[in-house]
Amino acid sequence: EIRNIVVNNTIVGNDGGYNNHIYIHTTPFFCLQIAVFFLALGGVMDGLRSGYWDHLDVPRWFYPGAYVYLVCLAITVCFKIPYALNAMQGPPGTGDRWWENTPTLDSIGAFFDSTFLFLGAFLPLMKTVYLLWFKSDKLDRLHLTTAHHDHQWGVVNAMKK
């Protein structure tokens, strides 16, 4: 996912100007942003509804923090996609754009770019590090092997630490 963020966020026109090819470059990144939100939503719903977070004995602030995280991520994605689509409508000053970017709007756009990187990549990584570091004794584990066992490949052993 990090590779997609770096690679797909690059907008390059074939002739050095604005053209329809920038949509080919940027549409996968829009899909990535939407997918990151739905992955986060699924992780939060699974943690809450299955009781897994209760099993892990995570701090109480984890629960409202997850909702705040989802709202912030949704706002970020809902800003970034129309903002980028507007920028791809044509060069500044041609009247092709839905609105013209001002320096203030560009600063807000840069803020939301950083926010997406923080919410979509850094924060999930920190949650994983936290769980592995502080809750590893309670994590359920699945051990997959490819060892040959009774003429069967792909033996799956479920185990708890």
JSON list of C-alpha atoms in Angstrom, two decimals:
[
{"chain": "A", "resi": 1, "resn": "GLU", "atom": "CA", "xyz": [0.00, 0.00, 0.00]},
{"chain": "A", "resi": 2, "resn": "ILE", "atom": "CA", "xyz": [2.85, 2.40, 0.75]},
{"chain": "A", "resi": 3, "resn": "ARG", "atom": "CA", "xyz": [4.31, 1.68, -2.70]},
{"chain": "A", "resi": 4, "resn": "ASN", "atom": "CA", "xyz": [0.93, 2.55, -4.26]},
{"chain": "A", "resi": 5, "resn": "ILE", "atom": "CA", "xyz": [0.78, 5.81, -2.33]},
{"chain": "A", "resi": 6, "resn": "VAL", "atom": "CA", "xyz": [4.18, 6.85, -3.69]},
{"chain": "A", "resi": 7, "resn": "VAL", "atom": "CA", "xyz": [3.81, 5.52, -7.25]},
{"chain": "A", "resi": 8, "resn": "ASN", "atom": "CA", "xyz": [0.15, 6.32, -7.96]},
{"chain": "A", "resi": 9, "resn": "ASN", "atom": "CA", "xyz": [0.24, 9.82, -6.49]},
{"chain": "A", "resi": 10, "resn": "THR", "atom": "CA", "xyz": [2.51, 11.01, -9.28]},
{"chain": "A", "resi": 11, "resn": "ILE", "atom": "CA", "xyz": [0.60, 12.90, -11.98]},
{"chain": "A", "resi": 12, "resn": "VAL", "atom": "CA", "xyz": [2.48, 12.97, -15.27]},
{"chain": "A", "resi": 13, "resn": "GLY", "atom": "CA", "xyz": [1.19, 14.22, -18.63]},
{"chain": "A", "resi": 14, "resn": "ASN", "atom": "CA", "xyz": [2.65, 12.86, -21.85]},
{"chain": "A", "resi": 15, "resn": "ASP", "atom": "CA", "xyz": [3.24, 16.28, -23.39]},
{"chain": "A", "resi": 16, "resn": "GLY", "atom": "CA", "xyz": [4.26, 18.09, -20.21]},
{"chain": "A", "resi": 17, "resn": "GLY", "atom": "CA", "xyz": [0.82, 19.70, -19.97]},
{"chain": "A", "resi": 18, "resn": "TYR", "atom": "CA", "xyz": [-2.67, 18.78, -18.89]},
{"chain": "A", "resi": 19, "resn": "ASN", "atom": "CA", "xyz": [-4.37, 15.94, -20.70]},
{"chain": "A", "resi": 20, "resn": "ASN", "atom": "CA", "xyz": [-6.65, 13.00, -20.09]},
{"chain": "A", "resi": 21, "resn": "HIS", "atom": "CA", "xyz": [-3.78, 10.63, -19.28]},
{"chain": "A", "resi": 22, "resn": "ILE", "atom": "CA", "xyz": [-3.49, 12.03, -15.77]},
{"chain": "A", "resi": 23, "resn": "TYR", "atom": "CA", "xyz": [-6.74, 10.25, -14.87]},
{"chain": "A", "resi": 24, "resn": "ILE", "atom": "CA", "xyz": [-5.10, 6.92, -15.70]},
{"chain": "A", "resi": 25, "resn": "HIS", "atom": "CA", "xyz": [-2.35, 7.74, -13.23]},
{"chain": "A", "resi": 26, "resn": "THR", "atom": "CA", "xyz": [-4.54, 9.07, -10.46]},
{"chain": "A", "resi": 27, "resn": "THR", "atom": "CA", "xyz": [-7.69, 6.92, -10.51]},
{"chain": "A", "resi": 28, "resn": "PRO", "atom": "CA", "xyz": [-5.88, 3.94, -8.88]},
{"chain": "A", "resi": 29, "resn": "PHE", "atom": "CA", "xyz": [-4.84, 6.26, -6.06]},
{"chain": "A", "resi": 30, "resn": "PHE", "atom": "CA", "xyz": [-8.47, 7.32, -5.55]},
{"chain": "A", "resi": 31, "resn": "CYS", "atom": "CA", "xyz": [-9.36, 3.63, -5.28]},
{"chain": "A", "resi": 32, "resn": "LEU", "atom": "CA", "xyz": [-6.51, 3.15, -2.80]},
{"chain": "A", "resi": 33, "resn": "GLN", "atom": "CA", "xyz": [-7.80, 6.00, -0.63]},
{"chain": "A", "resi": 34, "resn": "ILE", "atom": "CA", "xyz": [-11.31, 4.54, -0.60]},
{"chain": "A", "resi": 35, "resn": "ALA", "atom": "CA", "xyz": [-9.91, 1.05, 0.09]},
{"chain": "A", "resi": 36, "resn": "VAL", "atom": "CA", "xyz": [-7.83, 2.32, 3.02]},
{"chain": "A", "resi": 37, "resn": "PHE", "atom": "CA", "xyz": [-10.98, 3.82, 4.54]},
{"chain": "A", "resi": 38, "resn": "PHE", "atom": "CA", "xyz": [-12.96, 0.59, 4.14]},
{"chain": "A", "resi": 39, "resn": "LEU", "atom": "CA", "xyz": [-10.05, -1.46, 5.54]},
{"chain": "A", "resi": 40, "resn": "ALA", "atom": "CA", "xyz": [-10.03, 0.84, 8.57]},
{"chain": "A", "resi": 41, "resn": "LEU", "atom": "CA", "xyz": [-13.81, 0.59, 8.89]},
{"chain": "A", "resi": 42, "resn": "GLY", "atom": "CA", "xyz": [-13.65, -3.20, 8.70]},
{"chain": "A", "resi": 43, "resn": "GLY", "atom": "CA", "xyz": [-10.88, -3.36, 11.29]},
{"chain": "A", "resi": 44, "resn": "VAL", "atom": "CA", "xyz": [-12.77, -1.15, 13.72]},
{"chain": "A", "resi": 45, "resn": "MET", "atom": "CA", "xyz": [-16.07, -2.98, 13.25]},
{"chain": "A", "resi": 46, "resn": "ASP", "atom": "CA", "xyz": [-14.36, -6.35, 13.63]},
{"chain": "A", "resi": 47, "resn": "GLY", "atom": "CA", "xyz": [-12.55, -5.23, 16.77]},
{"chain": "A", "resi": 48, "resn": "LEU", "atom": "CA", "xyz": [-15.73, -3.84, 18.30]},
{"chain": "A", "resi": 49, "resn": "ARG", "atom": "CA", "xyz": [-18.36, -6.38, 17.29]},
{"chain": "A", "resi": 50, "resn": "SER", "atom": "CA", "xyz": [-16.35, -9.56, 17.66]},
{"chain": "A", "resi": 51, "resn": "GLY", "atom": "CA", "xyz": [-15.14, -8.68, 21.13]},
{"chain": "A", "resi": 52, "resn": "TYR", "atom": "CA", "xyz": [-11.54, -9.08, 20.01]},
{"chain": "A", "resi": 53, "resn": "TRP", "atom": "CA", "xyz": [-10.51, -5.73, 21.50]},
{"chain": "A", "resi": 54, "resn": "ASP", "atom": "CA", "xyz": [-12.11, -6.79, 24.79]},
{"chain": "A", "resi": 55, "resn": "HIS", "atom": "CA", "xyz": [-10.13, -10.02, 24.58]},
{"chain": "A", "resi": 56, "resn": "LEU", "atom": "CA", "xyz": [-6.95, -8.02, 24.01]},
{"chain": "A", "resi": 57, "resn": "ASP", "atom": "CA", "xyz": [-7.83, -5.78, 26.96]},
{"chain": "A", "resi": 58, "resn": "VAL", "atom": "CA", "xyz": [-7.03, -2.59, 25.06]},
{"chain": "A", "resi": 59, "resn": "PRO", "atom": "CA", "xyz": [-7.38, 0.72, 26.96]},
{"chain": "A", "resi": 60, "resn": "ARG", "atom": "CA", "xyz": [-10.87, 2.24, 27.15]},
{"chain": "A", "resi": 61, "resn": "TRP", "atom": "CA", "xyz": [-9.80, 5.29, 25.08]},
{"chain": "A", "resi": 62, "resn": "PHE", "atom": "CA", "xyz": [-9.22, 2.89, 22.18]},
{"chain": "A", "resi": 63, "resn": "TYR", "atom": "CA", "xyz": [-12.96, 2.63, 21.51]},
{"chain": "A", "resi": 64, "resn": "PRO", "atom": "CA", "xyz": [-13.91, 6.33, 21.11]},
{"chain": "A", "resi": 65, "resn": "GLY", "atom": "CA", "xyz": [-10.49, 6.89, 19.53]},
{"chain": "A", "resi": 66, "resn": "ALA", "atom": "CA", "xyz": [-11.41, 4.42, 16.79]},
{"chain": "A", "resi": 67, "resn": "TYR", "atom": "CA", "xyz": [-14.56, 6.38, 15.95]},
{"chain": "A", "resi": 68, "resn": "VAL", "atom": "CA", "xyz": [-12.65, 9.69, 15.88]},
{"chain": "A", "resi": 69, "resn": "TYR", "atom": "CA", "xyz": [-10.06, 8.01, 13.63]},
{"chain": "A", "resi": 70, "resn": "LEU", "atom": "CA", "xyz": [-12.75, 6.82, 11.18]},
{"chain": "A", "resi": 71, "resn": "VAL", "atom": "CA", "xyz": [-14.41, 10.25, 11.04]},
{"chain": "A", "resi": 72, "resn": "CYS", "atom": "CA", "xyz": [-11.06, 12.00, 10.43]},
{"chain": "A", "resi": 73, "resn": "LEU", "atom": "CA", "xyz": [-10.11, 9.47, 7.74]},
{"chain": "A", "resi": 74, "resn": "ALA", "atom": "CA", "xyz": [-13.50, 9.85, 6.02]},
{"chain": "A", "resi": 75, "resn": "ILE", "atom": "CA", "xyz": [-13.23, 13.65, 6.02]},
{"chain": "A", "resi": 76, "resn": "THR", "atom": "CA", "xyz": [-9.70, 13.42, 4.64]},
{"chain": "A", "resi": 77, "resn": "VAL", "atom": "CA", "xyz": [-10.66, 11.08, 1.79]},
{"chain": "A", "resi": 78, "resn": "CYS", "atom": "CA", "xyz": [-13.81, 13.09, 1.01]},
{"chain": "A", "resi": 79, "resn": "PHE", "atom": "CA", "xyz": [-11.66, 16.24, 0.68]},
{"chain": "A", "resi": 80, "resn": "LYS", "atom": "CA", "xyz": [-8.77, 14.74, -1.28]},
{"chain": "A", "resi": 81, "resn": "ILE", "atom": "CA", "xyz": [-10.71, 13.15, -4.14]},
{"chain": "A", "resi": 82, "resn": "PRO", "atom": "CA", "xyz": [-12.73, 16.22, -5.27]},
{"chain": "A", "resi": 83, "resn": "TYR", "atom": "CA", "xyz": [-9.70, 18.47, -4.66]},
{"chain": "A", "resi": 84, "resn": "ALA", "atom": "CA", "xyz": [-7.55, 16.31, -6.95]},
{"chain": "A", "resi": 85, "resn": "LEU", "atom": "CA", "xyz": [-10.31, 15.94, -9.55]},
{"chain": "A", "resi": 86, "resn": "ASN", "atom": "CA", "xyz": [-10.64, 19.73, -9.65]},
{"chain": "A", "resi": 87, "resn": "ALA", "atom": "CA", "xyz": [-6.90, 20.12, -10.22]},
{"chain": "A", "resi": 88, "resn": "MET", "atom": "CA", "xyz": [-7.08, 17.68, -13.15]},
{"chain": "A", "resi": 89, "resn": "GLN", "atom": "CA", "xyz": [-9.82, 19.62, -14.97]},
{"chain": "A", "resi": 90, "resn": "GLY", "atom": "CA", "xyz": [-7.33, 21.88, -16.71]},
{"chain": "A", "resi": 91, "resn": "PRO", "atom": "CA", "xyz": [-4.62, 24.50, -16.27]},
{"chain": "A", "resi": 92, "resn": "PRO", "atom": "CA", "xyz": [-5.26, 27.32, -13.78]},
{"chain": "A", "resi": 93, "resn": "GLY", "atom": "CA", "xyz": [-7.10, 30.33, -15.20]},
{"chain": "A", "resi": 94, "resn": "THR", "atom": "CA", "xyz": [-8.77, 28.53, -18.12]},
{"chain": "A", "resi": 95, "resn": "GLY", "atom": "CA", "xyz": [-12.20, 28.35, -16.49]},
{"chain": "A", "resi": 96, "resn": "ASP", "atom": "CA", "xyz": [-12.25, 24.56, -16.82]},
{"chain": "A", "resi": 97, "resn": "ARG", "atom": "CA", "xyz": [-11.93, 23.95, -13.10]},
{"chain": "A", "resi": 98, "resn": "TRP", "atom": "CA", "xyz": [-14.86, 23.82, -10.69]},
{"chain": "A", "resi": 99, "resn": "TRP", "atom": "CA", "xyz": [-13.03, 26.35, -8.49]},
{"chain": "A", "resi": 100, "resn": "GLU", "atom": "CA", "xyz": [-9.66, 28.05, -8.68]},
{"chain": "A", "resi": 101, "resn": "ASN", "atom": "CA", "xyz": [-7.10, 27.12, -6.08]},
{"chain": "A", "resi": 102, "resn": "THR", "atom": "CA", "xyz": [-5.84, 29.87, -3.84]},
{"chain": "A", "resi": 103, "resn": "PRO", "atom": "CA", "xyz": [-2.64, 29.71, -1.78]},
{"chain": "A", "resi": 104, "resn": "THR", "atom": "CA", "xyz": [-4.82, 29.06, 1.27]},
{"chain": "A", "resi": 105, "resn": "LEU", "atom": "CA", "xyz": [-6.63, 26.18, -0.43]},
{"chain": "A", "resi": 106, "resn": "ASP", "atom": "CA", "xyz": [-3.30, 24.77, -1.58]},
{"chain": "A", "resi": 107, "resn": "SER", "atom": "CA", "xyz": [-2.09, 24.86, 2.04]},
{"chain": "A", "resi": 108, "resn": "ILE", "atom": "CA", "xyz": [-5.25, 23.04, 3.14]},
{"chain": "A", "resi": 109, "resn": "GLY", "atom": "CA", "xyz": [-4.65, 20.47, 0.40]},
{"chain": "A", "resi": 110, "resn": "ALA", "atom": "CA", "xyz": [-1.09, 19.91, 1.60]},
{"chain": "A", "resi": 111, "resn": "PHE", "atom": "CA", "xyz": [-2.42, 19.49, 5.15]},
{"chain": "A", "resi": 112, "resn": "PHE", "atom": "CA", "xyz": [-4.89, 16.83, 4.00]},
{"chain": "A", "resi": 113, "resn": "ASP", "atom": "CA", "xyz": [-2.11, 15.06, 2.05]},
{"chain": "A", "resi": 114, "resn": "SER", "atom": "CA", "xyz": [-0.10, 14.82, 5.26]},
{"chain": "A", "resi": 115, "resn": "THR", "atom": "CA", "xyz": [-3.20, 13.84, 7.21]},
{"chain": "A", "resi": 116, "resn": "PHE", "atom": "CA", "xyz": [-3.91, 10.96, 4.83]},
{"chain": "A", "resi": 117, "resn": "LEU", "atom": "CA", "xyz": [-0.34, 9.70, 5.12]},
{"chain": "A", "resi": 118, "resn": "PHE", "atom": "CA", "xyz": [-0.60, 9.86, 8.92]},
{"chain": "A", "resi": 119, "resn": "LEU", "atom": "CA", "xyz": [-4.06, 8.28, 9.17]},
{"chain": "A", "resi": 120, "resn": "GLY", "atom": "CA", "xyz": [-3.72, 5.79, 6.31]},
{"chain": "A", "resi": 121, "resn": "ALA", "atom": "CA", "xyz": [-0.17, 4.54, 6.85]},
{"chain": "A", "resi": 122, "resn": "PHE", "atom": "CA", "xyz": [1.48, 5.69, 10.07]},
{"chain": "A", "resi": 123, "resn": "LEU", "atom": "CA", "xyz": [-1.37, 5.24, 12.58]},
{"chain": "A", "resi": 124, "resn": "PRO", "atom": "CA", "xyz": [-2.29, 1.66, 11.51]},
{"chain": "A", "resi": 125, "resn": "LEU", "atom": "CA", "xyz": [1.40, 0.76, 11.71]},
{"chain": "A", "resi": 126, "resn": "MET", "atom": "CA", "xyz": [1.60, 2.22, 15.22]},
{"chain": "A", "resi": 127, "resn": "LYS", "atom": "CA", "xyz": [-1.51, 0.26, 16.26]},
{"chain": "A", "resi": 128, "resn": "THR", "atom": "CA", "xyz": [0.13, -2.93, 15.03]},
{"chain": "A", "resi": 129, "resn": "VAL", "atom": "CA", "xyz": [3.38, -2.12, 16.84]},
{"chain": "A", "resi": 130, "resn": "TYR", "atom": "CA", "xyz": [1.41, -1.40, 20.03]},
{"chain": "A", "resi": 131, "resn": "LEU", "atom": "CA", "xyz": [-0.47, -4.69, 19.83]},
{"chain": "A", "resi": 132, "resn": "LEU", "atom": "CA", "xyz": [2.68, -6.68, 19.08]},
{"chain": "A", "resi": 133, "resn": "TRP", "atom": "CA", "xyz": [4.70, -4.95, 21.79]},
{"chain": "A", "resi": 134, "resn": "PHE", "atom": "CA", "xyz": [2.17, -4.78, 24.63]},
{"chain": "A", "resi": 135, "resn": "LYS", "atom": "CA", "xyz": [-0.49, -7.39, 23.82]},
{"chain": "A", "resi": 136, "resn": "SER", "atom": "CA", "xyz": [1.47, -10.14, 22.04]},
{"chain": "A", "resi": 137, "resn": "ASP", "atom": "CA", "xyz": [0.61, -12.68, 24.73]},
{"chain": "A", "resi": 138, "resn": "LYS", "atom": "CA", "xyz": [-3.11, -12.28, 23.92]},
{"chain": "A", "resi": 139, "resn": "LEU", "atom": "CA", "xyz": [-2.90, -12.21, 20.11]},
{"chain": "A", "resi": 140, "resn": "ASP", "atom": "CA", "xyz": [-4.32, -15.19, 18.28]},
{"chain": "A", "resi": 141, "resn": "ARG", "atom": "CA", "xyz": [-1.85, -16.66, 15.82]},
{"chain": "A", "resi": 142, "resn": "LEU", "atom": "CA", "xyz": [-2.18, -18.77, 12.72]},
{"chain": "A", "resi": 143, "resn": "HIS", "atom": "CA", "xyz": [0.89, -20.72, 11.65]},
{"chain": "A", "resi": 144, "resn": "LEU", "atom": "CA", "xyz": [1.02, -21.67, 7.97]},
{"chain": "A", "resi": 145, "resn": "THR", "atom": "CA", "xyz": [3.59, -24.12, 6.69]},
{"chain": "A", "resi": 146, "resn": "THR", "atom": "CA", "xyz": [4.45, -25.73, 3.39]},
{"chain": "A", "resi": 147, "resn": "ALA", "atom": "CA", "xyz": [6.07, -28.74, 5.02]},
{"chain": "A", "resi": 148, "resn": "HIS", "atom": "CA", "xyz": [5.39, -32.16, 3.60]},
{"chain": "A", "resi": 149, "resn": "HIS", "atom": "CA", "xyz": [3.13, -34.06, 6.02]},
{"chain": "A", "resi": 150, "resn": "ASP", "atom": "CA", "xyz": [1.50, -37.35, 5.06]},
{"chain": "A", "resi": 151, "resn": "HIS", "atom": "CA", "xyz": [1.73, -36.52, 1.36]},
{"chain": "A", "resi": 152, "resn": "GLN", "atom": "CA", "xyz": [-0.20, -33.25, 1.77]},
{"chain": "A", "resi": 153, "resn": "TRP", "atom": "CA", "xyz": [1.19, -29.82, 1.08]},
{"chain": "A", "resi": 154, "resn": "GLY", "atom": "CA", "xyz": [0.07, -26.65, 2.77]},
{"chain": "A", "resi": 155, "resn": "VAL", "atom": "CA", "xyz": [-0.57, -28.00, 6.24]},
{"chain": "A", "resi": 156, "resn": "VAL", "atom": "CA", "xyz": [-2.25, -25.34, 8.39]},
{"chain": "A", "resi": 157, "resn": "ASN", "atom": "CA", "xyz": [-1.76, -25.35, 12.13]},
{"chain": "A", "resi": 158, "resn": "ALA", "atom": "CA", "xyz": [-3.77, -22.99, 14.28]},
{"chain": "A", "resi": 159, "resn": "MET", "atom": "CA", "xyz": [-2.06, -22.20, 17.53]},
{"chain": "A", "resi": 160, "resn": "LYS", "atom": "CA", "xyz": [-2.09, -19.74, 20.38]},
{"chain": "A", "resi": 161, "resn": "LYS", "atom": "CA", "xyz": [1.08, -18.44, 21.88]}
]
